[in-house]
Each structure stands twice: as C-alpha cells, then as structure tokens.
XYZ file of N, CA and C in Angstrom:
396
model
N -3.109 8.510 6.623
C -3.292 6.671 5.864
C -2.825 6.409 4.306
N -2.420 5.378 4.300
C -1.905 4.551 2.716
C -3.242 3.934 2.006
N -3.403 4.263 0.688
C -4.153 3.597 0.425
C -3.871 2.792 -1.241
N -4.010 1.804 -1.034
C -3.539 0.557 -2.248
C -4.967 0.793 -2.940
N -4.942 0.919 -4.479
C -5.898 0.579 -5.166
C -5.671 -0.269 -6.217
N -6.308 -1.662 -6.329
C -5.709 -2.743 -6.626
C -6.581 -2.536 -8.077
N -6.012 -2.931 -9.183
C -6.595 -3.282 -10.252
C -6.126 -4.863 -11.730
N -6.907 -4.931 -12.031
C -6.648 -5.956 -13.121
C -4.943 -6.032 -13.444
N -4.285 -4.712 -13.546
C -3.281 -4.362 -14.084
C -1.974 -3.753 -12.918
N -2.367 -4.037 -11.651
C -1.485 -3.683 -11.060
C -1.790 -2.786 -9.681
N -1.234 -1.937 -8.901
C -1.387 -1.322 -8.072
C -1.236 -0.095 -7.804
N -1.542 0.576 -7.523
C -1.442 2.667 -7.217
C -1.195 2.312 -5.516
N -0.425 3.477 -5.083
C -0.209 3.729 -3.825
C -0.301 5.474 -3.437
N -1.290 5.550 -2.841
C -1.117 6.950 -2.296
C -1.204 7.500 -0.878
N -1.100 8.359 -0.478
C -0.851 9.165 1.130
C -2.336 9.780 0.901
N -2.976 9.663 2.006
C -4.270 10.456 2.344
C -4.194 10.922 3.779
N -5.039 12.217 3.509
C -4.996 12.943 5.000
C -6.330 12.148 5.957
N -7.431 11.625 4.969
C -8.639 11.007 5.769
C -7.925 9.376 6.047
N -8.982 9.330 7.458
C -8.806 8.036 8.221
C -9.427 6.641 7.266
N -9.072 5.765 7.544
C -9.889 4.705 7.167
C -11.311 4.822 6.974
N -11.777 5.059 8.317
C -13.305 5.022 8.524
C -13.866 5.997 7.396
N -13.498 7.362 7.295
C -13.816 8.118 5.963
C -14.026 7.304 4.870
N -12.719 6.466 4.689
C -12.983 6.146 3.222
C -13.782 5.016 3.321
N -14.168 4.368 4.103
C -14.628 3.262 4.326
C -16.519 3.902 4.175
N -16.871 4.679 5.130
C -17.902 5.038 5.050
C -18.434 5.701 3.533
N -17.480 6.118 3.002
C -17.567 7.152 1.867
C -17.589 5.799 0.610
N -17.114 5.053 0.382
C -17.545 3.959 -0.041
C -18.855 3.289 -0.107
N -18.991 3.225 1.269
C -20.301 2.279 1.247
C -21.221 2.914 1.007
N -21.499 4.089 1.147
C -22.274 5.479 0.667
C -22.402 4.974 -0.769
N -21.156 5.651 -1.450
C -21.421 4.796 -3.026
C -21.813 3.888 -3.686
N -21.371 2.766 -3.035
C -22.128 1.325 -3.391
C -23.767 1.322 -3.216
N -23.910 2.178 -2.159
C -25.750 2.266 -1.760
C -26.437 2.932 -2.740
N -25.498 3.897 -3.055
C -26.336 4.880 -4.297
C -26.101 4.094 -5.645
N -25.024 3.413 -5.889
C -25.384 2.831 -7.218
C -25.707 1.444 -7.077
N -26.310 0.800 -6.351
C -26.629 -0.411 -6.145
C -25.731 -1.648 -6.642
N -24.744 -1.310 -5.613
C -23.641 -2.521 -5.726
C -23.109 -2.999 -4.325
N -22.890 -4.402 -4.472
C -22.666 -4.442 -3.007
C -21.112 -4.461 -2.668
N -20.684 -4.803 -1.520
C -19.273 -3.842 -0.962
C -18.886 -4.973 0.063
N -17.754 -5.009 0.039
C -17.182 -6.027 1.281
C -16.309 -5.296 1.797
N -15.959 -5.526 2.839
C -15.261 -4.498 4.033
C -14.886 -5.705 5.377
N -13.716 -5.926 5.194
C -12.607 -6.328 5.731
C -11.370 -6.119 6.484
N -11.217 -6.897 7.689
C -9.749 -6.708 8.065
C -8.864 -7.455 7.356
N -7.711 -7.045 6.974
C -6.963 -7.783 5.855
C -5.748 -7.304 5.712
N -4.562 -7.934 4.798
C -3.236 -7.821 4.539
C -3.173 -7.485 3.275
N -2.138 -6.817 2.745
C -2.004 -6.613 1.776
C -0.230 -6.794 1.250
N 0.146 -7.308 0.151
C 1.887 -7.230 0.288
C 2.162 -6.877 -0.699
N 3.362 -6.227 -1.278
C 3.718 -6.319 -2.624
C 5.570 -6.100 -2.236
N 5.936 -6.201 -3.500
C 7.368 -6.288 -3.282
C 8.407 -5.271 -3.399
N 9.321 -4.781 -2.806
C 10.218 -3.430 -3.083
C 11.671 -4.128 -3.500
N 12.638 -3.514 -4.606
C 13.942 -3.840 -4.613
C 14.734 -3.684 -3.633
N 15.655 -4.464 -3.403
C 16.354 -4.970 -2.021
C 17.467 -3.453 -2.289
N 17.744 -3.186 -3.313
C 18.708 -2.326 -3.007
C 18.488 -0.867 -3.209
N 17.275 -0.782 -2.717
C 16.997 0.970 -2.712
C 17.942 1.064 -1.639
N 17.980 2.666 -1.573
C 19.240 3.102 -0.472
C 18.495 3.538 0.767
N 17.743 3.741 0.823
C 16.646 4.381 1.738
C 15.892 3.289 2.373
N 15.768 2.267 1.943
C 15.297 0.883 2.633
C 15.332 0.534 4.095
N 16.873 0.580 4.643
C 17.088 0.474 5.603
C 16.131 1.553 6.902
N 15.828 2.585 6.112
C 15.336 3.856 6.961
C 13.996 3.133 7.316
N 13.174 2.367 6.216
C 11.989 2.030 6.468
C 12.272 0.680 7.763
N 13.423 0.120 7.623
C 13.473 -1.117 8.479
C 13.459 -0.683 9.775
N 13.917 0.378 9.630
C 14.349 1.052 11.288
C 12.942 1.496 11.490
N 12.199 2.167 10.918
C 10.824 3.064 11.395
C 10.075 1.506 11.754
N 9.988 0.172 10.809
C 8.922 -0.521 11.269
C 9.359 -1.502 12.109
N 10.723 -1.205 12.896
C 10.924 -1.618 14.218
C 10.388 -1.297 15.227
N 10.588 0.436 14.865
C 9.917 1.223 16.043
C 8.318 1.169 16.080
N 7.547 1.185 15.098
C 6.158 1.284 15.021
C 5.693 -0.189 16.041
N 5.120 0.322 16.887
C 4.796 -0.698 17.975
C 3.505 -1.193 17.643
N 2.477 -0.573 16.516
C 1.263 -0.507 15.987
C 1.520 -2.033 15.104
N 2.307 -2.853 14.959
C 2.445 -4.290 13.987
C 1.780 -4.288 12.562
N 1.718 -3.246 11.997
C 0.791 -2.630 10.811
C 1.574 -2.793 9.650
N 3.221 -2.736 9.806
C 4.008 -3.027 8.862
C 5.004 -4.121 8.964
N 5.254 -5.163 8.297
C 6.402 -6.119 8.804
C 6.890 -6.035 7.200
N 8.260 -6.249 7.652
C 9.302 -6.639 5.888
C 10.084 -7.557 6.253
N 10.103 -8.588 5.365
C 11.226 -9.999 5.340
C 11.530 -9.941 3.763
N 12.692 -10.557 4.004
C 13.479 -10.655 2.487
C 12.781 -12.024 2.142
N 12.135 -11.423 0.703
C 11.448 -12.726 0.120
C 12.784 -13.520 -1.005
N 13.969 -12.786 -1.720
C 14.651 -13.336 -2.217
C 15.988 -12.394 -2.208
N 17.386 -12.974 -3.261
C 18.535 -12.058 -3.211
C 18.269 -10.209 -3.674
N 17.155 -10.299 -4.521
C 16.539 -9.290 -4.843
C 15.188 -8.342 -4.389
N 14.631 -8.716 -3.667
C 13.410 -8.300 -3.289
C 13.211 -8.192 -1.894
N 12.343 -7.259 -1.283
C 12.063 -7.688 0.021
C 10.379 -7.425 0.102
N 9.878 -8.489 0.919
C 8.527 -8.247 0.750
C 7.503 -7.507 2.052
N 6.761 -5.997 1.678
C 6.028 -5.279 2.401
C 4.896 -6.358 2.900
N 4.297 -6.043 4.274
C 3.075 -6.484 4.128
C 2.557 -5.683 5.446
N 1.167 -5.332 4.587
C 0.216 -4.047 5.510
C -0.744 -4.869 6.023
N -1.280 -4.303 6.993
C -2.330 -4.949 7.864
C -3.546 -3.877 7.437
N -4.411 -3.559 7.574
C -5.492 -2.641 7.357
C -6.805 -3.367 7.116
N -7.876 -2.886 6.461
C -9.340 -2.669 5.719
C -9.137 -2.926 4.409
N -9.623 -3.978 3.426
C -9.799 -4.385 2.295
C -11.177 -3.977 1.922
N -11.593 -3.167 0.777
C -12.737 -2.406 0.658
C -13.010 -3.421 -1.130
N -14.003 -4.198 -0.741
C -14.037 -4.736 -2.660
C -15.124 -5.027 -2.928
N -16.008 -5.174 -4.034
C -16.783 -5.917 -4.137
C -17.175 -7.128 -3.767
N -18.381 -7.471 -3.923
C -18.755 -8.979 -3.578
C -18.303 -10.487 -4.043
N -17.763 -9.668 -5.459
C -17.350 -10.632 -6.410
C -15.931 -11.304 -5.445
N -15.365 -12.342 -5.811
C -13.918 -12.936 -5.170
C -12.841 -12.395 -6.196
N -13.068 -11.086 -6.915
C -11.709 -10.683 -7.837
C -11.205 -10.164 -6.695
N -9.349 -9.602 -7.680
C -8.921 -8.940 -6.434
C -8.956 -7.677 -7.116
N -9.617 -6.856 -7.372
C -9.677 -5.259 -7.659
C -10.487 -4.873 -6.183
N -10.115 -3.880 -5.738
C -10.396 -3.612 -4.439
C -9.584 -2.208 -3.825
N -9.773 -1.648 -2.808
C -8.749 -0.704 -2.131
C -8.438 -1.449 -0.990
N -7.624 -1.455 -0.538
C -6.686 -1.600 0.849
C -6.101 -0.295 1.362
N -6.463 -0.151 2.696
C -6.396 0.819 3.682
C -5.392 0.958 4.907
N -5.023 1.301 5.134
C -3.860 1.162 6.341
C -3.187 2.327 6.594
N -2.715 1.860 8.132
C -2.185 3.498 9.034
C -1.074 3.362 9.241
N -0.267 4.328 9.453
C 0.934 3.579 9.792
C 1.703 4.990 10.578
N 2.812 5.421 11.389
C 3.308 7.127 11.633
C 3.233 7.379 10.161
N 3.569 8.660 10.533
C 3.571 9.330 9.606
C 5.139 9.385 8.952
N 6.230 9.277 9.765
C 7.348 8.852 8.721
C 7.289 7.681 7.985
N 6.604 6.536 8.517
C 6.555 5.234 7.717
C 5.955 5.323 6.711
N 4.832 6.144 6.662
C 3.895 6.587 5.510
C 4.504 6.897 4.408
N 5.639 8.108 4.526
C 6.429 8.875 3.488
C 7.321 7.973 3.695
N 7.973 7.278 4.123
C 9.218 6.575 3.351
C 8.374 5.581 2.361
N 7.383 4.742 3.120
C 7.009 3.594 1.930
C 6.527 4.366 0.763
N 5.698 5.486 0.498
C 5.654 6.340 -0.366
C 6.681 6.696 -1.505
N 7.481 7.012 -1.047
C 8.546 7.386 -1.421
C 9.338 6.091 -2.019
N 9.789 5.563 -1.490
C 10.131 3.903 -2.141
C 9.423 3.413 -2.827
N 8.052 3.366 -2.908
C 7.489 2.862 -3.990
C 7.681 3.563 -5.282
N 7.511 5.329 -5.140
C 7.340 6.122 -6.779
C 9.020 5.890 -6.943
N 9.933 5.625 -6.215
C 11.464 5.531 -6.976
C 11.103 4.125 -7.928
N 10.746 3.047 -7.244
C 10.281 1.722 -7.965
C 9.736 2.002 -9.172
N 8.189 2.586 -8.951
C 7.711 3.001 -10.219
C 8.289 3.800 -11.528
N 9.335 4.945 -10.811
C 10.527 5.513 -11.991
C 11.280 4.801 -13.079
N 11.617 3.853 -11.928
C 12.835 2.944 -12.372
C 12.013 2.079 -13.328
N 11.019 1.468 -13.223
C 10.544 1.008 -13.831
C 9.818 1.384 -15.540
N 9.308 2.961 -15.495
C 9.143 3.542 -16.459
C 10.214 3.426 -16.778
N 11.456 3.927 -16.804
C 12.668 4.129 -17.533
C 12.848 2.738 -18.125
N 13.052 1.900 -16.996
C 13.172 0.408 -18.260
C 12.414 0.132 -19.087
N 10.742 0.609 -19.526
C 10.110 0.648 -19.998
C 10.187 1.112 -21.159
N 10.706 2.373 -20.770
C 11.564 3.112 -22.034
C 12.267 2.539 -23.101
N 13.268 2.124 -22.055
C 14.670 1.842 -22.897
C 14.738 0.254 -23.532
N 13.259 -0.365 -23.311
C 13.037 -1.604 -23.880
C 12.347 -1.024 -25.239
N 11.424 -0.025 -25.302
C 10.659 0.073 -26.508
C 11.653 0.418 -27.468
C-alpha cells in the first residue's frame, strides 16, 4: 500500500505493508479515542513528477499493465507528468487539505513510484542547498 500524508506544507509518500482497510480501522479507532470527527471516502490524489526522470518510462509501462485502473499518468506540460491515484481519503471533518490518502497498486508499481518520488525529493533538497 502507498500512503500519502498531506500537510499544510506538502506531502510525504511512503510504502507500507498494511492494507488500506487496516489503516482506516486504526485511524477511526484513534479518532474515537481522542474525540475527533473523521471522514473516510473514495477519492483521487494527484501530484507532479519531472518528465525527465530516467525510469519514468518503467512506471508508464507498469501503469498500462495494471488493470486495476488505480493509477493514471498524463503529460502536464513540457516539464512534468501528472500522476493520479485512486484510493481512499482519510481526513478530519473540516474541508481542509490535510489528511492521509491510501491506495494499492502492484508491488512493482508501488516500488517504482516511491523510487521516482524519492529521487525528486533528493533533487529538490540539492537545489534548496545550492540556493541557500
């Protein structure tokens, strides 16, 4: 399972062994124990990856092979590809953009997507350090 955690300043992507159902159950129990409202619904999440990543073509091939239709890739512009995932959104009762999104892809697709995202994070850190 891939888990995307959205915050005010961005999002984090991680790969977990648990299922989305287990994640939802744990989040619901936590919300009940602390007295917070929770919203769980089917949804989509999207983010951009640089179009010049060397292994992006592998993800494109894997997305075409994946019959679950849980992932779509499309060209956003000359520099970026938009990745759209279908899964489950877990958030608070407010209309804020903070929360957790979970989806299940094939093992290979999950590993590739995580690898590509981590590459972009490492590149962004280098650019940030050079700019300082």
